[in-house]
Coordinates of C-alpha atoms and ligand atoms in Angstrom, one line a residue:
X95 CA 25.6 15.0 -31.2
X96 CA 28.8 16.8 -30.0
X97 CA 28.5 17.1 -26.2
X98 CA 30.8 18.8 -23.9
X99 CA 33.8 16.9 -22.6
X100 CA 35.1 18.8 -19.2
X101 CA 34.9 17.1 -15.7
X102 CA 31.1 19.1 -14.9
X103 CA 29.2 19.0 -18.0
X104 CA 25.4 19.6 -18.2
X105 CA 23.0 17.1 -18.0
X106 CA 21.9 16.2 -21.1
X107 CA 20.1 12.8 -20.8
X108 CA 18.6 13.0 -16.6
X109 CA 17.9 10.2 -15.1
X110 CA 13.9 11.3 -14.9
X111 CA 12.3 14.6 -16.1
X112 CA 9.4 15.2 -14.3
X113 CA 9.1 18.3 -15.4
X114 CA 8.2 16.5 -18.8
X115 CA 5.8 15.1 -17.5
X116 CA 4.0 17.6 -15.7
X117 CA 3.4 19.9 -18.5
X118 CA 0.9 18.5 -20.3
X119 CA -1.3 18.1 -17.1
X120 CA -0.6 21.2 -15.8
X121 CA -3.5 23.0 -15.4
X122 CA -5.8 19.9 -14.9
X123 CA -3.3 19.6 -11.5
X124 CA -3.6 23.1 -10.6
X125 CA -7.3 23.1 -10.6
X126 CA -7.4 20.3 -8.8
X127 CA -4.9 21.8 -5.9
X128 CA -7.1 24.4 -6.2
X129 CA -10.4 23.1 -5.9
X130 CA -8.9 20.9 -2.0
X131 CA -7.7 24.9 -1.3
X132 CA -11.7 26.3 -2.2
X133 CA -13.0 23.1 -0.1
X134 CA -10.3 23.7 3.2
X135 CA -10.6 20.3 3.8
X136 CA -7.3 19.2 3.8
X137 CA -7.1 15.5 6.2
X138 CA -9.4 12.6 5.3
X139 CA -11.5 13.9 2.9
X140 CA -13.4 13.5 0.0
X141 CA -10.0 12.6 -2.5
X142 CA -8.0 10.6 -0.1
X143 CA -11.5 8.0 0.1
X144 CA -11.7 8.5 -4.0
X145 CA -8.2 7.8 -4.3
X146 CA -8.2 4.5 -2.3
X147 CA -11.4 3.5 -3.9
X148 CA -9.8 3.5 -7.2
X149 CA -6.5 2.0 -6.4
X150 CA -7.9 -0.9 -4.6
X151 CA -10.3 -1.2 -7.7
X152 CA -7.4 -1.1 -10.1
X153 CA -5.5 -3.5 -8.4
X154 CA -7.9 -5.7 -7.2
X155 CA -8.4 -5.8 -4.0
X156 CA -10.6 -4.4 -1.2
X157 CA -9.3 -2.3 1.0
X158 CA -6.5 0.9 0.6
X159 CA -5.4 3.1 3.3
X160 CA -3.4 6.0 2.6
X161 CA -0.9 7.1 4.3
X162 CA 2.0 9.5 4.6
X163 CA 5.1 7.7 2.8
X164 CA 5.8 3.8 1.3
X165 CA 8.4 4.0 4.6
X166 CA 5.0 4.9 6.9
X167 CA 2.8 1.8 4.8
X168 CA 5.4 -0.5 5.5
X169 CA 4.9 0.5 9.6
X170 CA 1.9 0.8 9.6
X171 CA 1.4 -3.0 7.9
X172 CA 3.5 -4.3 10.5
X173 CA 1.9 -3.1 13.8
X174 CA -1.5 -4.3 12.0
X175 CA -0.2 -7.6 12.0
X176 CA 1.2 -7.4 15.4
X177 CA 4.7 -7.3 15.0
X178 CA 7.6 -5.9 17.7
X179 CA 10.0 -6.9 19.9
X180 CA 11.2 -11.5 19.7
X181 CA 9.6 -10.9 15.9
X182 CA 11.8 -11.5 12.7
X183 CA 11.2 -10.3 9.1
X184 CA 12.5 -11.7 6.2
X185 CA 13.5 -9.0 4.1
X186 CA 16.0 -8.6 1.0
X187 CA 19.3 -7.0 2.0
X188 CA 19.3 -5.5 -1.2
X189 CA 16.4 -3.0 -1.2
X190 CA 15.9 0.9 0.2
X191 CA 16.7 0.6 4.0
X192 CA 12.9 1.7 4.2
X193 CA 12.0 -1.9 3.8
X194 CA 13.8 -3.1 6.7
X195 CA 14.2 0.3 8.4
X196 CA 10.5 -0.7 9.2
X197 CA 10.7 -3.7 10.8
X198 CA 13.8 -2.4 12.8
X199 CA 11.6 0.6 14.2
X200 CA 9.3 -1.4 15.4
X201 CA 11.6 -3.0 17.9
X202 CA 11.3 -6.4 15.5
X203 CA 14.9 -7.8 14.1
X204 CA 14.7 -8.2 10.3
X205 CA 16.5 -11.5 8.6
X206 CA 18.7 -10.5 6.1
X207 CA 18.6 -12.7 2.7
X208 CA 20.5 -12.5 -0.5
X209 CA 19.5 -11.8 -3.9
X210 CA 18.4 -14.4 -6.8
X211 CA 21.5 -12.5 -9.0
X212 CA 19.1 -13.2 -11.9
X213 CA 16.3 -10.8 -11.1
X214 CA 17.8 -9.1 -7.8
X215 CA 14.6 -9.8 -6.1
X216 CA 14.4 -12.5 -3.0
X217 CA 16.2 -15.8 -3.4
X218 CA 13.1 -18.2 -2.0
X219 CA 15.3 -21.1 -1.6
X220 CA 17.1 -18.4 0.3
X221 CA 14.5 -16.9 2.4
X222 CA 13.1 -21.3 3.6
X223 CA 16.7 -21.3 4.8
X224 CA 16.5 -18.7 6.7
X225 CA 13.0 -18.7 8.4
X226 CA 12.8 -19.9 12.1
X227 CA 9.5 -20.2 14.4
X228 CA 10.4 -16.8 15.5
X229 CA 9.5 -15.0 11.6
X230 CA 6.1 -13.3 11.4
X231 CA 6.3 -11.9 8.3
X232 CA 8.2 -12.0 4.7
X233 CA 8.3 -8.7 3.0
X234 CA 9.6 -9.2 -0.6
X235 CA 10.6 -5.9 -2.3
X236 CA 9.9 -5.6 -6.6
X237 CA 12.9 -4.4 -7.3
X238 CA 13.6 -1.7 -9.6
X239 CA 9.3 -2.5 -10.7
X240 CA 9.3 -7.0 -11.0
X241 CA 7.8 -8.7 -8.9
X242 CA 9.4 -11.7 -6.7
X243 CA 8.9 -15.2 -6.9
X244 CA 5.9 -14.3 -5.7
X245 CA 4.8 -18.2 -6.0
X246 CA 7.7 -20.2 -3.6
X247 CA 7.9 -17.3 -1.3
X248 CA 4.2 -17.6 -1.1
X249 CA 3.4 -21.0 -0.5
X250 CA 7.1 -20.5 2.1
X251 CA 4.6 -18.1 4.4
X252 CA 2.0 -20.1 4.5
X253 CA 4.1 -23.0 5.3
X254 CA 5.5 -20.9 8.5
X255 CA 2.4 -19.6 8.9
X256 CA 3.9 -15.5 7.9
X257 CA 2.1 -12.8 6.9
X258 CA 3.2 -11.8 3.0
X259 CA 4.0 -8.4 2.8
X260 CA 4.4 -6.7 -0.4
X261 CA 7.0 -3.7 -0.7
X262 CA 5.1 -2.6 -4.3
X263 CA 7.1 1.0 -4.1
X264 CA 8.8 0.4 -7.6
X265 CA 6.0 -1.9 -8.7
X266 CA 2.6 -0.2 -8.7
X267 CA 1.2 -1.6 -12.5
X268 CA 3.5 -4.3 -12.7
X269 CA 1.9 -7.8 -13.0
X270 CA 3.1 -11.5 -11.6
X271 CA 0.8 -14.6 -13.6
X272 CA -1.8 -12.1 -15.0
X273 CA -2.6 -11.0 -11.4
X274 CA -1.4 -8.0 -10.6
X275 CA 1.4 -6.6 -7.9
X276 CA -0.2 -5.2 -4.9
X277 CA -2.6 -8.4 -4.5
X278 CA -0.4 -11.1 -4.3
X279 CA 0.3 -11.1 -0.2
X280 CA -1.7 -10.4 3.0
X281 CA -0.6 -7.0 2.3
X282 CA 1.1 -4.2 0.1
X283 CA 3.2 -1.0 0.9
X284 CA 2.7 1.4 -1.9
X285 CA 4.9 4.8 -2.1
X286 CA 4.4 8.1 -4.2
X287 CA 7.2 9.7 -3.7
X288 CA 7.5 11.9 -6.6
X289 CA 9.7 10.1 -8.8
X290 CA 7.9 6.7 -8.4
X291 CA 6.4 5.7 -11.2
X292 CA 3.3 7.2 -9.8
X293 CA 4.1 10.1 -8.0
X294 CA 2.5 12.5 -6.0
X295 CA 4.0 16.3 -5.3
X296 CA 5.6 15.7 -2.1
X297 CA 5.4 12.5 0.4
X298 CA 2.1 9.9 0.5
X299 CA 1.9 6.4 0.5
X300 CA -1.0 3.6 0.8
X301 CA -1.6 -0.3 2.1
X302 CA -3.7 -2.6 0.1
X303 CA -4.8 -5.6 1.9
X304 CA -8.0 -8.0 0.8
X305 CA -8.9 -8.7 4.3
X306 CA -11.2 -6.1 6.1
X307 CA -10.2 -7.2 9.9
X308 CA -6.6 -5.4 8.4
X309 CA -7.9 -3.0 6.7
X310 CA -9.5 -1.2 9.8
X311 CA -6.5 -1.9 11.7
X312 CA -4.9 -0.4 9.7
X313 CA -6.8 3.1 9.1
X314 CA -7.5 3.2 13.0
X315 CA -3.3 3.0 13.5
X316 CA -3.1 5.9 11.1
X317 CA -5.3 8.2 12.3
X318 CA -3.8 8.0 16.7
X319 CA -5.4 4.7 16.9
X320 CA -9.2 5.3 17.1
X321 CA -12.2 5.1 15.3
X322 CA -14.5 7.5 17.0
X323 CA -13.0 11.1 17.7
X324 CA -11.2 11.0 20.8
X325 CA -11.6 7.0 21.3
X326 CA -8.3 5.4 21.3
X327 CA -8.6 1.2 21.0
X328 CA -4.7 1.0 20.2
X329 CA -1.9 3.2 20.3
X330 CA -1.4 4.9 17.0
X331 CA 0.2 7.0 15.2
X332 CA -0.4 10.1 12.5
X333 CA 0.0 9.4 9.3
X334 CA -2.0 10.2 6.6
X335 CA -2.1 11.0 3.3
X336 CA -3.3 14.6 3.0
X337 CA -6.0 15.8 -0.2
X338 CA -3.5 17.8 -2.1
X339 CA -1.4 14.7 -2.5
X340 CA -4.7 12.9 -3.4
X341 CA -5.7 14.9 -5.8
X342 CA -3.0 14.9 -8.0
X343 CA -2.2 11.4 -7.5
X344 CA -5.9 11.2 -9.0
X345 CA -5.5 13.1 -12.1
X346 CA -2.4 10.9 -12.3
X347 CA -3.7 7.9 -11.6
X348 CA -5.4 7.6 -15.1
X349 CA -2.2 8.2 -16.8
X350 CA 0.0 5.2 -14.8
X351 CA -1.3 2.8 -18.1
X352 CA 0.0 4.1 -20.5
X353 CA 2.9 5.6 -18.8
X354 CA 4.4 2.2 -17.3
X355 CA 3.8 1.4 -20.6
X356 CA 6.1 3.9 -22.7
X357 CA 8.6 3.1 -19.6
X358 CA 8.5 -0.9 -21.3
X359 CA 9.0 0.8 -25.0
X360 CA 12.3 3.0 -23.6
X361 CA 13.4 -0.7 -22.3
X362 CA 12.7 -2.4 -24.9
X363 CA 14.9 0.2 -27.1
X364 CA 17.4 -0.7 -24.5
X365 CA 17.6 -4.0 -24.9
X366 CA 18.0 -3.5 -28.6
X367 CA 20.8 -0.4 -28.8
X368 CA 22.5 -2.6 -26.2
X369 CA 22.4 -5.8 -27.1
X370 CA 25.6 -6.7 -28.7
X371 CA 27.9 -4.8 -26.1
X372 CA 29.2 -8.0 -24.5
X373 CA 30.2 -6.3 -21.8
X374 CA 26.6 -5.0 -20.3
X375 CA 24.0 -7.3 -19.1
X376 CA 20.2 -6.0 -19.5
X377 CA 17.4 -7.3 -17.4
X378 CA 15.9 -10.5 -17.5
X379 CA 12.6 -11.0 -17.3
X380 CA 11.2 -14.3 -16.5
X381 CA 8.3 -15.0 -18.4
X382 CA 5.3 -14.9 -15.4
X383 CA 5.8 -11.2 -14.7
X384 CA 5.5 -7.9 -16.3
X385 CA 8.1 -5.5 -15.3
X386 CA 7.2 -1.3 -15.2
X387 CA 10.8 0.1 -15.4
X388 CA 10.7 1.9 -12.6
X389 CA 15.0 1.3 -13.1
X390 CA 16.1 -0.2 -16.7
X391 CA 19.4 -1.4 -14.5
X392 CA 22.3 -3.1 -16.3
X393 CA 25.0 -4.9 -14.6
X394 CA 28.5 -4.2 -16.7
X395 CA 32.1 -4.4 -16.4
X396 CA 34.1 -1.1 -14.7
X397 CA 30.8 0.1 -13.2
X398 CA 32.4 3.2 -11.4
X399 CA 34.6 4.1 -14.4
X400 CA 31.6 4.1 -16.3
X401 CA 29.2 5.8 -14.2
X402 CA 32.4 8.2 -14.0
X403 CA 32.8 8.3 -18.1
X404 CA 28.9 8.7 -18.9
X405 CA 28.8 12.2 -16.3
X406 CA 31.6 13.3 -17.4
X407 CA 29.7 13.5 -20.7
X408 CA 26.5 15.0 -19.3
X409 CA 24.7 11.6 -18.7
X410 CA 22.6 10.8 -15.7
X411 CA 22.9 7.4 -14.0
X412 CA 22.4 6.1 -10.8
X413 CA 23.5 3.0 -8.3
X414 CA 20.5 1.2 -6.6
X415 CA 21.8 0.6 -3.9
X416 CA 25.7 0.8 -3.6
X417 CA 25.9 -0.8 0.0
X418 CA 23.4 -3.9 1.4
X419 CA 21.5 -3.3 4.0
X420 CA 23.3 -6.0 5.9
X421 CA 26.5 -4.2 5.6
X422 CA 24.8 -1.2 6.7
X423 CA 26.1 0.7 9.8
X424 CA 22.5 1.3 10.9
X425 CA 22.2 -2.8 11.2
X426 CA 25.9 -3.1 12.5
X427 CA 24.2 -4.3 15.8
X428 CA 22.5 -7.7 13.7
X429 CA 26.6 -9.2 12.9
X430 CA 26.3 -9.0 9.3
X431 CA 29.5 -9.4 7.9
X432 CA 30.8 -8.8 4.2
X433 CA 30.6 -11.9 2.6
X434 CA 27.9 -13.2 3.5
X435 CA 25.7 -12.2 1.3
X436 CA 27.5 -12.4 -1.8
X437 CA 24.9 -12.3 -4.5
X438 CA 23.9 -8.5 -3.1
X439 CA 27.3 -7.5 -3.0
X440 CA 28.0 -8.6 -6.3
X441 CA 24.8 -7.1 -7.7
X442 CA 25.6 -3.6 -5.7
X443 CA 29.4 -3.5 -7.2
X444 CA 28.1 -4.1 -10.7
X445 CA 24.5 -2.4 -10.9
X446 CA 24.4 0.7 -13.0
X447 CA 20.6 2.3 -13.4
X448 CA 20.0 4.2 -16.9
X449 CA 18.3 7.1 -17.7
X450 CA 14.3 6.3 -18.1
X451 CA 10.8 7.6 -17.7
X452 CA 7.7 7.7 -20.2
X453 CA 9.0 10.7 -22.4
X454 CA 12.7 9.5 -22.9
X455 CA 13.1 9.7 -26.6
X456 CA 15.1 8.1 -28.7
X457 CA 17.9 10.6 -30.1
X458 CA 18.5 11.1 -26.2
X459 CA 18.4 7.0 -25.5
X460 CA 21.3 6.7 -28.1
X461 CA 23.6 8.7 -27.0
X462 CA 23.1 7.6 -24.1
X463 CA 24.5 3.5 -25.0
X464 CA 27.2 5.8 -27.7
X465 CA 28.1 7.1 -24.9
X466 CA 28.4 3.9 -22.9
X467 CA 29.9 2.4 -26.3
X468 CA 32.9 4.7 -26.7
X469 CA 33.5 3.9 -22.8
X470 CA 34.1 0.2 -23.7
X471 CA 35.8 0.9 -26.8
X472 CA 38.5 2.5 -24.9
X473 CA 37.5 6.0 -25.7
Ligands
PLP1561 C1 10.5 4.1 -2.4 C2 10.6 3.1 -1.8 C3 10.6 3.1 -0.1 C4 9.6 3.8 1.0 O1 8.8 5.2 0.1 P1 8.4 6.7 0.6 O2 7.8 7.0 0.3 O3 9.9 7.5 0.4 O4 9.5 6.5 2.0 C5 10.0 1.4 0.1 N1 10.5 0.6 -0.2 C6 11.5 0.5 -1.8 C7 11.6 -0.2 -2.3 C8 10.8 2.0 -1.9 O5 11.6 2.1 -3.3

């Protein structure tokens, strides 16, 4: 295929293609939205409870509590655990800002820890060194769709009596030693942001737990701290998953497994196509993990030049994430310095996420890899 050579080439391979996912579901999704409109019940209704039950059953936990976003799911989980000023929460520094934002918003202190360079997830040995008497929770992020080193983290959490709160925003459907992501800690936080593996038609999130007392608190906190109308037992917030979002997500949920399998097939093809390219390292998947490839993140030489080269030829790519959280202005007051968490800083310089979505066809992938090849051949 001939592609344009000018700087702002039209996109021929996008990072993701939500329209391709919507097309075959169009009638079903529009009917589900219409049914909510006919019911005129928009908040805390039957669609939301049905979705909570369906996701809890799929993951294998007792309770699920819908809320307004993945970021709020993290905040609600920490609120339900009673975390606030004076408390410390361990977070990876290489993640989306929301992971640590929730900690900071509650007045607690995010303690940033480096990543394992092979998996991009929390380095459990570094976590063991970072815990203190003030550590109340550890938030492993299953980055890009790969579960963190949960067995080691669970042991550390038990030893210091901290809660393990999974940030599962990128990993619904992933598995660790045969168990579903979302059922590996005391609580797990999901995001239904439209680009996630299970994405809604707007913002949405959910907290999963096996603990009935936590589930009850979560249910109260998301609804102004009340169990009965106008009786407020604790100071809560307004963070609910609306019925239109729940109805759309219920159409998509039965397809998630199939979509995740398609993502795995795309990833396998990338591995094959990239196998002999010395300048590119493909993601490593430990044998105990089942990846769901929210992203296909390569590590590569001359990353920014490669990205520019791809962009000029109509191929999208993205850097998740270019600045580790310990170096973000929002967390400058915590006093971290460049060089302090070197694996995350190296990943931020080298990582590049290639187009990946269930409907991505082989010829387009071949174009992506051919273009990468041309870059390193000194095109
Ligand atoms: C998307 C995401 C979130 C936040 O989810 P929102 O629904 O966008 O608020 C949190 N953590 C990670 C790792 C994410 O990818």
